[in-house]
mmCIF file of C-alpha atoms and ligand atoms in Angstrom:
data_model
loop_
_atom_site.group_PDB
_atom_site.id
_atom_site.type_symbol
_atom_site.label_atom_id
_atom_site.label_comp_id
_atom_site.label_asym_id
_atom_site.label_seq_id
_atom_site.Cartn_x
_atom_site.Cartn_y
_atom_site.Cartn_z
ATOM 1 C CA MET P 1 3.251 13.253 -19.343
ATOM 2 C CA ALA P 2 -0.430 14.039 -18.470
ATOM 3 C CA GLY P 3 -2.708 11.309 -19.697
ATOM 4 C CA ILE P 4 -0.115 8.292 -19.467
ATOM 5 C CA LEU P 5 -3.057 6.458 -17.442
ATOM 6 C CA ALA P 6 -5.739 7.595 -19.623
ATOM 7 C CA GLY P 7 -8.387 4.688 -19.986
ATOM 8 C CA LYS P 8 -6.844 2.773 -17.279
ATOM 9 C CA LYS P 9 -8.976 1.615 -14.083
ATOM 10 C CA ALA P 10 -7.535 1.324 -10.891
ATOM 11 C CA LEU P 11 -8.483 0.097 -7.399
ATOM 12 C CA ILE P 12 -7.121 1.533 -4.399
ATOM 13 C CA PHE P 13 -6.862 0.185 -0.797
ATOM 14 C CA GLY P 14 -5.884 2.044 2.256
ATOM 15 C CA VAL P 15 -7.482 5.655 2.368
ATOM 16 C CA ALA P 16 -8.084 6.368 5.719
ATOM 17 C CA ASN P 17 -8.009 10.195 5.280
ATOM 18 C CA GLU P 18 -6.182 13.046 3.172
ATOM 19 C CA ARG P 19 -2.711 12.327 4.964
ATOM 20 C CA SER P 20 -2.832 8.451 3.939
ATOM 21 C CA ILE P 21 -0.090 7.502 1.169
ATOM 22 C CA ALA P 22 -2.788 5.885 -0.692
ATOM 23 C CA TRP P 23 -4.532 8.971 -1.080
ATOM 24 C CA ALA P 24 -1.521 10.539 -2.543
ATOM 25 C CA VAL P 25 -1.195 7.578 -5.101
ATOM 26 C CA ALA P 26 -4.643 8.297 -6.148
ATOM 27 C CA ARG P 27 -4.402 11.970 -6.626
ATOM 28 C CA GLU P 28 -1.286 11.388 -9.020
ATOM 29 C CA LEU P 29 -2.700 8.537 -10.641
ATOM 30 C CA HIS P 30 -6.249 10.685 -11.180
ATOM 31 C CA ALA P 31 -3.777 13.618 -12.370
ATOM 32 C CA HIS P 32 -2.340 10.939 -15.537
ATOM 33 C CA GLY P 33 -5.836 10.049 -16.388
ATOM 34 C CA ALA P 34 -6.836 6.883 -14.319
ATOM 35 C CA GLU P 35 -10.407 6.289 -13.430
ATOM 36 C CA LEU P 36 -10.406 5.237 -9.782
ATOM 37 C CA ALA P 37 -12.279 3.350 -7.072
ATOM 38 C CA PHE P 38 -11.885 3.007 -3.387
ATOM 39 C CA THR P 39 -12.408 0.730 -0.382
ATOM 40 C CA TYR P 40 -12.789 1.716 2.760
ATOM 41 C CA ALA P 41 -12.512 -0.436 6.282
ATOM 42 C CA GLY P 42 -15.711 0.449 8.048
ATOM 43 C CA GLU P 43 -18.273 3.103 8.436
ATOM 44 C CA VAL P 44 -16.326 5.876 10.341
ATOM 45 C CA LEU P 45 -13.727 5.529 7.290
ATOM 46 C CA GLU P 46 -16.688 5.839 4.760
ATOM 47 C CA LYS P 47 -17.637 9.101 5.873
ATOM 48 C CA ARG P 48 -13.866 10.407 5.181
ATOM 49 C CA VAL P 49 -13.267 8.199 2.226
ATOM 50 C CA ARG P 50 -16.412 9.161 0.332
ATOM 51 C CA PRO P 51 -16.062 12.753 -0.049
ATOM 52 C CA LEU P 52 -12.270 12.520 -0.945
ATOM 53 C CA ALA P 53 -13.493 10.042 -3.861
ATOM 54 C CA GLU P 54 -16.249 12.014 -5.107
ATOM 55 C CA GLY P 55 -14.153 15.194 -5.028
ATOM 56 C CA ILE P 56 -11.857 13.682 -7.683
ATOM 57 C CA GLY P 57 -14.670 12.128 -9.466
ATOM 58 C CA SER P 58 -15.054 8.587 -8.278
ATOM 59 C CA SER P 59 -18.289 7.146 -7.049
ATOM 60 C CA LEU P 60 -17.231 3.491 -6.702
ATOM 61 C CA VAL P 61 -16.421 3.337 -3.169
ATOM 62 C CA LEU P 62 -16.852 0.014 -1.305
ATOM 63 C CA PRO P 63 -16.522 -1.512 2.111
ATOM 64 C CA CYS P 64 -13.771 -4.299 2.703
ATOM 65 C CA ASP P 65 -12.013 -5.201 5.366
ATOM 66 C CA VAL P 66 -9.356 -7.482 4.252
ATOM 67 C CA THR P 67 -9.665 -10.131 7.163
ATOM 68 C CA ARG P 68 -13.274 -10.872 5.685
ATOM 69 C CA ASP P 69 -13.204 -12.859 2.317
ATOM 70 C CA ASP P 70 -16.823 -12.165 1.568
ATOM 71 C CA GLU P 71 -16.249 -8.456 1.481
ATOM 72 C CA ILE P 72 -13.093 -8.870 -0.783
ATOM 73 C CA GLU P 73 -15.045 -11.197 -3.125
ATOM 74 C CA SER P 74 -17.753 -8.310 -3.147
ATOM 75 C CA VAL P 75 -15.421 -5.932 -3.936
ATOM 76 C CA PHE P 76 -14.130 -7.503 -7.080
ATOM 77 C CA GLU P 77 -17.638 -8.607 -8.139
ATOM 78 C CA GLU P 78 -18.625 -5.242 -7.989
ATOM 79 C CA VAL P 79 -15.452 -4.058 -10.000
ATOM 80 C CA GLY P 80 -16.116 -6.667 -12.317
ATOM 81 C CA ARG P 81 -19.754 -5.593 -13.086
ATOM 82 C CA GLU P 82 -19.240 -1.705 -12.953
ATOM 83 C CA TRP P 83 -15.911 -1.902 -15.384
ATOM 84 C CA GLY P 84 -15.794 -5.144 -16.859
ATOM 85 C CA GLY P 85 -11.723 -5.571 -15.977
ATOM 86 C CA LEU P 86 -9.488 -3.917 -13.911
ATOM 87 C CA ASP P 87 -5.706 -2.223 -14.876
ATOM 88 C CA ILE P 88 -4.001 -1.174 -11.559
ATOM 89 C CA LEU P 89 -4.576 -2.436 -7.924
ATOM 90 C CA VAL P 90 -3.015 -0.317 -5.187
ATOM 91 C CA HIS P 91 -2.435 -1.807 -1.787
ATOM 92 C CA ALA P 92 -1.733 0.466 0.820
ATOM 93 C CA ILE P 93 -2.692 -1.559 4.004
ATOM 94 C CA ALA P 94 -1.085 -2.527 7.146
ATOM 95 C CA PHE P 95 -1.866 -3.258 10.970
ATOM 96 C CA ALA P 96 -0.386 -4.454 14.194
ATOM 97 C CA ASN P 97 -1.482 -3.896 17.754
ATOM 98 C CA LYS P 98 -0.062 -0.858 19.306
ATOM 99 C CA GLU P 99 1.615 -2.969 22.058
ATOM 100 C CA ASP P 100 3.488 -4.882 19.275
ATOM 101 C CA LEU P 101 4.844 -1.612 18.115
ATOM 102 C CA ALA P 102 6.326 -0.706 21.323
ATOM 103 C CA GLN P 103 7.613 -3.392 23.552
ATOM 104 C CA PRO P 104 10.313 -5.681 22.607
ATOM 105 C CA TYR P 105 9.803 -7.835 19.584
ATOM 106 C CA VAL P 106 10.996 -11.009 21.282
ATOM 107 C CA GLU P 107 7.503 -10.356 23.365
ATOM 108 C CA THR P 108 5.336 -10.551 20.603
ATOM 109 C CA GLY P 109 2.370 -12.980 20.915
ATOM 110 C CA ARG P 110 1.001 -15.601 18.633
ATOM 111 C CA ALA P 111 -2.070 -13.536 17.901
ATOM 112 C CA GLY P 112 -0.549 -9.940 17.242
ATOM 113 C CA PHE P 113 1.871 -12.021 15.053
ATOM 114 C CA HIS P 114 -0.857 -13.489 12.670
ATOM 115 C CA THR P 115 -2.591 -10.033 12.642
ATOM 116 C CA ALA P 116 0.082 -8.143 11.575
ATOM 117 C CA LEU P 117 0.997 -10.805 8.997
ATOM 118 C CA ASP P 118 -2.554 -11.467 7.888
ATOM 119 C CA ILE P 119 -3.450 -7.694 7.358
ATOM 120 C CA SER P 120 -0.285 -6.354 6.391
ATOM 121 C CA ALA P 121 0.969 -9.296 4.160
ATOM 122 C CA TYR P 122 -1.411 -11.837 3.056
ATOM 123 C CA SER P 123 -4.023 -9.167 2.126
ATOM 124 C CA LEU P 124 -1.858 -8.567 -0.764
ATOM 125 C CA VAL P 125 -1.722 -12.223 -1.904
ATOM 126 C CA VAL P 126 -5.594 -12.646 -1.625
ATOM 127 C CA LEU P 127 -6.135 -9.238 -3.291
ATOM 128 C CA THR P 128 -3.618 -9.806 -6.087
ATOM 129 C CA ARG P 129 -5.341 -13.261 -6.973
ATOM 130 C CA HIS P 130 -8.794 -11.493 -7.168
ATOM 131 C CA ALA P 131 -7.523 -8.508 -9.240
ATOM 132 C CA ALA P 132 -5.676 -10.844 -11.364
ATOM 133 C CA ARG P 133 -8.856 -12.524 -12.864
ATOM 134 C CA LEU P 134 -10.051 -9.078 -14.218
ATOM 135 C CA MET P 135 -6.800 -8.145 -15.525
ATOM 136 C CA LYS P 136 -6.608 -10.809 -17.914
ATOM 137 C CA GLY P 137 -5.338 -9.510 -21.372
ATOM 138 C CA ARG P 138 -4.818 -6.031 -20.051
ATOM 139 C CA ASP P 139 -1.344 -5.533 -19.105
ATOM 140 C CA GLY P 140 -2.322 -5.196 -15.369
ATOM 141 C CA ALA P 141 -0.326 -3.569 -12.536
ATOM 142 C CA VAL P 142 -0.022 -3.968 -8.882
ATOM 143 C CA VAL P 143 2.029 -1.901 -6.426
ATOM 144 C CA THR P 144 2.033 -2.000 -2.601
ATOM 145 C CA LEU P 145 3.774 -0.160 0.141
ATOM 146 C CA THR P 146 6.676 -1.325 2.501
ATOM 147 C CA TYR P 147 9.359 0.126 4.425
ATOM 148 C CA MET P 148 13.011 -0.578 5.267
ATOM 149 C CA GLY P 149 12.369 -1.788 8.672
ATOM 150 C CA SER P 150 11.827 -5.398 6.769
ATOM 151 C CA GLU P 151 15.517 -5.387 5.726
ATOM 152 C CA LYS P 152 17.352 -3.461 8.805
ATOM 153 C CA VAL P 153 16.242 -3.441 12.361
ATOM 154 C CA VAL P 154 14.446 -0.262 13.037
ATOM 155 C CA PRO P 155 13.498 0.170 16.718
ATOM 156 C CA ASN P 156 9.705 -0.259 17.667
ATOM 157 C CA TYR P 157 9.075 -1.600 14.050
ATOM 158 C CA ASN P 158 8.916 -5.161 15.208
ATOM 159 C CA VAL P 159 6.439 -7.217 13.868
ATOM 160 C CA MET P 160 5.800 -5.047 11.467
ATOM 161 C CA GLY P 161 9.408 -5.224 9.741
ATOM 162 C CA VAL P 162 8.817 -8.913 9.792
ATOM 163 C CA ALA P 163 5.296 -8.563 8.257
ATOM 164 C CA LYS P 164 6.967 -6.262 5.550
ATOM 165 C CA ALA P 165 9.809 -9.025 4.784
ATOM 166 C CA ALA P 166 6.910 -11.385 4.085
ATOM 167 C CA LEU P 167 5.393 -8.872 1.757
ATOM 168 C CA GLU P 168 8.265 -8.131 -0.260
ATOM 169 C CA ALA P 169 8.895 -11.704 -0.528
ATOM 170 C CA SER P 170 5.139 -11.958 -1.766
ATOM 171 C CA VAL P 171 5.910 -9.452 -4.376
ATOM 172 C CA ARG P 172 8.817 -11.682 -5.964
ATOM 173 C CA TYR P 173 6.523 -14.739 -5.924
ATOM 174 C CA LEU P 174 3.398 -13.049 -7.034
ATOM 175 C CA ALA P 175 5.691 -11.267 -9.836
ATOM 176 C CA TYR P 176 6.414 -14.711 -11.018
ATOM 177 C CA ASP P 177 3.105 -16.440 -10.868
ATOM 178 C CA LEU P 178 1.860 -13.443 -12.688
ATOM 179 C CA GLY P 179 4.364 -12.966 -15.145
ATOM 180 C CA ALA P 180 3.327 -14.986 -17.914
ATOM 181 C CA ASP P 181 -0.312 -13.086 -17.830
ATOM 182 C CA GLY P 182 1.534 -9.671 -18.491
ATOM 183 C CA ILE P 183 0.966 -8.732 -14.631
ATOM 184 C CA ARG P 184 3.755 -6.857 -12.935
ATOM 185 C CA VAL P 185 3.776 -6.658 -9.449
ATOM 186 C CA ASN P 186 5.907 -4.093 -7.431
ATOM 187 C CA ALA P 187 6.559 -2.424 -3.890
ATOM 188 C CA ILE P 188 7.557 1.016 -3.293
ATOM 189 C CA SER P 189 9.812 1.152 0.341
ATOM 190 C CA ALA P 190 9.076 4.466 1.446
ATOM 191 C CA GLY P 191 10.628 6.758 4.028
ATOM 192 C CA PRO P 192 8.811 7.788 6.776
ATOM 193 C CA VAL P 193 5.746 10.020 6.063
ATOM 194 C CA LYS P 194 3.326 11.393 8.839
ATOM 195 C CA THR P 195 -0.067 9.187 8.634
ATOM 196 C CA LEU P 196 -2.326 7.609 10.851
ATOM 197 C CA ALA P 197 -0.903 4.286 10.693
ATOM 198 C CA ALA P 198 2.701 5.810 11.339
ATOM 199 C CA ALA P 199 1.258 7.575 14.721
ATOM 200 C CA GLY P 200 0.952 3.892 16.027
ATOM 201 C CA ILE P 201 4.793 3.480 15.873
ATOM 202 C CA ALA P 202 6.434 4.270 19.299
ATOM 203 C CA GLY P 203 9.201 6.779 18.551
ATOM 204 C CA PHE P 204 7.776 7.679 15.168
ATOM 205 C CA ARG P 205 9.021 11.477 15.633
ATOM 206 C CA ASP P 206 12.435 10.612 16.060
ATOM 207 C CA MET P 207 12.453 8.070 12.781
ATOM 208 C CA LEU P 208 11.295 11.094 11.014
ATOM 209 C CA ARG P 209 13.965 13.479 12.203
ATOM 210 C CA LEU P 210 16.739 11.264 11.972
ATOM 211 C CA ALA P 211 15.895 10.095 8.623
ATOM 212 C CA GLY P 212 15.721 13.631 7.455
ATOM 213 C CA GLU P 213 19.133 14.335 9.074
ATOM 214 C CA ARG P 214 20.777 11.473 7.581
ATOM 215 C CA ALA P 215 19.509 10.960 4.048
ATOM 216 C CA PRO P 216 21.583 11.979 1.209
ATOM 217 C CA LEU P 217 18.958 14.278 0.006
ATOM 218 C CA LYS P 218 19.070 15.950 3.480
ATOM 219 C CA ARG P 219 15.268 15.605 3.872
ATOM 220 C CA ASN P 220 12.233 13.622 4.003
ATOM 221 C CA VAL P 221 10.096 12.401 1.147
ATOM 222 C CA ASP P 222 6.494 13.798 0.795
ATOM 223 C CA ALA P 223 3.817 11.381 0.114
ATOM 224 C CA ALA P 224 2.987 13.166 -3.522
ATOM 225 C CA GLU P 225 6.647 11.831 -4.458
ATOM 226 C CA ILE P 226 5.359 8.362 -3.528
ATOM 227 C CA GLY P 227 2.413 8.612 -5.622
ATOM 228 C CA ARG P 228 4.402 9.593 -8.540
ATOM 229 C CA THR P 229 6.556 6.602 -8.345
ATOM 230 C CA ALA P 230 3.364 4.676 -8.384
ATOM 231 C CA VAL P 231 2.405 6.329 -11.522
ATOM 232 C CA TYR P 232 5.775 4.978 -13.194
ATOM 233 C CA LEU P 233 5.556 1.618 -11.703
ATOM 234 C CA VAL P 234 1.877 0.855 -12.943
ATOM 235 C CA SER P 235 1.997 2.635 -16.526
ATOM 236 C CA GLU P 236 3.873 1.828 -19.445
ATOM 237 C CA LEU P 237 7.211 3.808 -18.131
ATOM 238 C CA GLY P 238 7.396 0.747 -15.931
ATOM 239 C CA SER P 239 6.851 -1.932 -18.285
ATOM 240 C CA GLY P 240 9.957 -3.950 -17.653
ATOM 241 C CA VAL P 241 9.880 -3.815 -14.043
ATOM 242 C CA THR P 242 8.483 -6.510 -11.728
ATOM 243 C CA GLY P 243 9.025 -8.215 -8.403
ATOM 244 C CA GLU P 244 10.967 -5.058 -7.562
ATOM 245 C CA THR P 245 11.037 -3.029 -4.047
ATOM 246 C CA LEU P 246 11.994 0.172 -5.005
ATOM 247 C CA HIS P 247 13.374 2.729 -2.307
ATOM 248 C CA VAL P 248 11.409 6.380 -2.268
ATOM 249 C CA ASP P 249 13.070 7.671 0.728
ATOM 250 C CA ALA P 250 15.558 10.262 -0.171
ATOM 251 C CA GLY P 251 18.615 7.958 -0.364
ATOM 252 C CA TYR P 252 18.332 6.943 3.404
ATOM 253 C CA ASN P 253 18.674 3.221 2.698
ATOM 254 C CA VAL P 254 21.969 3.496 1.174
ATOM 255 C CA MET P 255 23.583 4.928 4.217
ATOM 256 C CA GLY P 256 25.942 2.470 6.438
ATOM 257 C CA MET P 257 26.871 5.330 9.019
HETATM 258 P P1 NAP Z 1 -3.035 5.021 6.741
HETATM 259 O O1 NAP Z 1 -3.346 6.561 6.226
HETATM 260 O O2 NAP Z 1 -3.280 4.758 8.262
HETATM 261 O O3 NAP Z 1 -3.415 4.014 5.872
HETATM 262 C C1 NAP Z 1 -3.154 2.411 6.641
HETATM 263 C C2 NAP Z 1 -4.686 1.703 5.859
HETATM 264 O O4 NAP Z 1 -4.735 0.532 6.314
HETATM 265 C C3 NAP Z 1 -5.814 2.437 6.442
HETATM 266 O O5 NAP Z 1 -6.660 2.672 5.375
HETATM 267 C C4 NAP Z 1 -6.306 1.501 7.262
HETATM 268 O O6 NAP Z 1 -7.910 1.568 7.393
HETATM 269 C C5 NAP Z 1 -6.112 0.175 6.297
HETATM 270 N N1 NAP Z 1 -6.388 -1.110 6.971
HETATM 271 C C6 NAP Z 1 -5.671 -1.435 8.492
HETATM 272 N N2 NAP Z 1 -6.481 -2.546 8.542
HETATM 273 C C7 NAP Z 1 -7.193 -3.168 7.505
HETATM 274 C C8 NAP Z 1 -7.984 -3.818 7.341
HETATM 275 N N3 NAP Z 1 -8.215 -5.272 8.219
HETATM 276 N N4 NAP Z 1 -8.713 -3.898 6.302
HETATM 277 C C9 NAP Z 1 -8.622 -2.921 5.432
HETATM 278 N N5 NAP Z 1 -7.826 -2.162 5.443
HETATM 279 C C10 NAP Z 1 -7.203 -2.111 6.746
HETATM 280 O O7 NAP Z 1 -1.245 4.858 6.965
HETATM 281 P P2 NAP Z 1 -0.278 5.014 5.706
HETATM 282 O O8 NAP Z 1 0.842 5.442 6.209
HETATM 283 O O9 NAP Z 1 -0.646 5.690 4.586
HETATM 284 O O10 NAP Z 1 -0.109 3.492 5.238
HETATM 285 C C11 NAP Z 1 -0.336 2.845 4.113
HETATM 286 C C12 NAP Z 1 1.171 1.859 3.900
HETATM 287 O O11 NAP Z 1 2.023 2.348 3.540
HETATM 288 C C13 NAP Z 1 1.172 0.847 4.843
HETATM 289 O O12 NAP Z 1 1.078 -0.129 4.271
HETATM 290 C C14 NAP Z 1 2.202 1.214 5.403
HETATM 291 O O13 NAP Z 1 2.819 0.284 6.416
HETATM 292 C C15 NAP Z 1 3.023 1.877 4.403
HETATM 293 N N6 NAP Z 1 4.169 2.693 4.576
HETATM 294 C C16 NAP Z 1 3.967 3.804 5.299
HETATM 295 C C17 NAP Z 1 4.916 4.575 5.714
HETATM 296 C C18 NAP Z 1 4.798 5.754 6.682
HETATM 297 O O14 NAP Z 1 5.886 6.498 7.064
HETATM 298 N N7 NAP Z 1 3.748 6.331 6.910
HETATM 299 C C19 NAP Z 1 6.426 4.267 5.589
HETATM 300 C C20 NAP Z 1 6.364 3.056 4.666
HETATM 301 C C21 NAP Z 1 5.345 2.362 4.451
HETATM 302 P P3 NAP Z 1 -8.227 1.718 9.032
HETATM 303 O O15 NAP Z 1 -7.692 3.263 9.459
HETATM 304 O O16 NAP Z 1 -9.740 1.566 9.217
HETATM 305 O O17 NAP Z 1 -7.265 0.978 9.857
#
């Protein structure tokens, strides 16, 4: 299947380090032939992201905090200048204040709620709007990362579960808006993976252990499996799929007891 993404240009948001799900997605897209560009959210991260990107032949590495409209505009201007268009957008970004991922959900304050929804859900809308302009006539594809805490109560996931519900609904509305332009928008609902963001959730170790014990496959997923699902969704293999949230969680979500 090597080369199924040959000639495709992909812009990746959300690499913090080599454990990031976005990095696993990037490696798989690259392995299947895509050319990649990356964004990073601060100077500290640039030091981690740039060497990773260069290691797989990418020199287009741009700053972008998704709460900053000016930075978002600059990224897409630069990508348009360098590539003249875009085929794939990977959105693997989420953030909530640490206390909102530990105290009861009922205690969530207005500012924390806005922050989580802005960074974790609205960012998909604004990035997709910009990406769509560069995807005209190119069968574009957008993929984002979500988690089952949007559908069911997962203790401590709290405001992030609410943000992920908004993210998944956004996937459906964006799919509808952009379908006529041949642009597909999908989400991968991943099982727990040990990353920087995951470390911020109180009790994450227990989540990992329980999911591994109870999932039909009797294990957790690894990030490469999520990456390969992304290849399916953004390539011609997934050409009939849009507005979908696809679980890649060793089957955990199908269990009732
Ligand atoms: P990660 O490596 O920590 O990635 C999260 C990324 O979001 C980081 O690159 C982070 O940058 C970025 N981000 C946060 N605020 C940002 C902002 N204002 N502007 C731009 N970027 C910002 O963790 P991950 O687990 O791979 O997370 C990737 C996605 O997968 C998230 O949407 C997450 O919810 C989802 N997911 C994760 C799991 C899991 O178990 N790990 C399961 C299902 C879904 P900074 O480090 O600079 O904040």
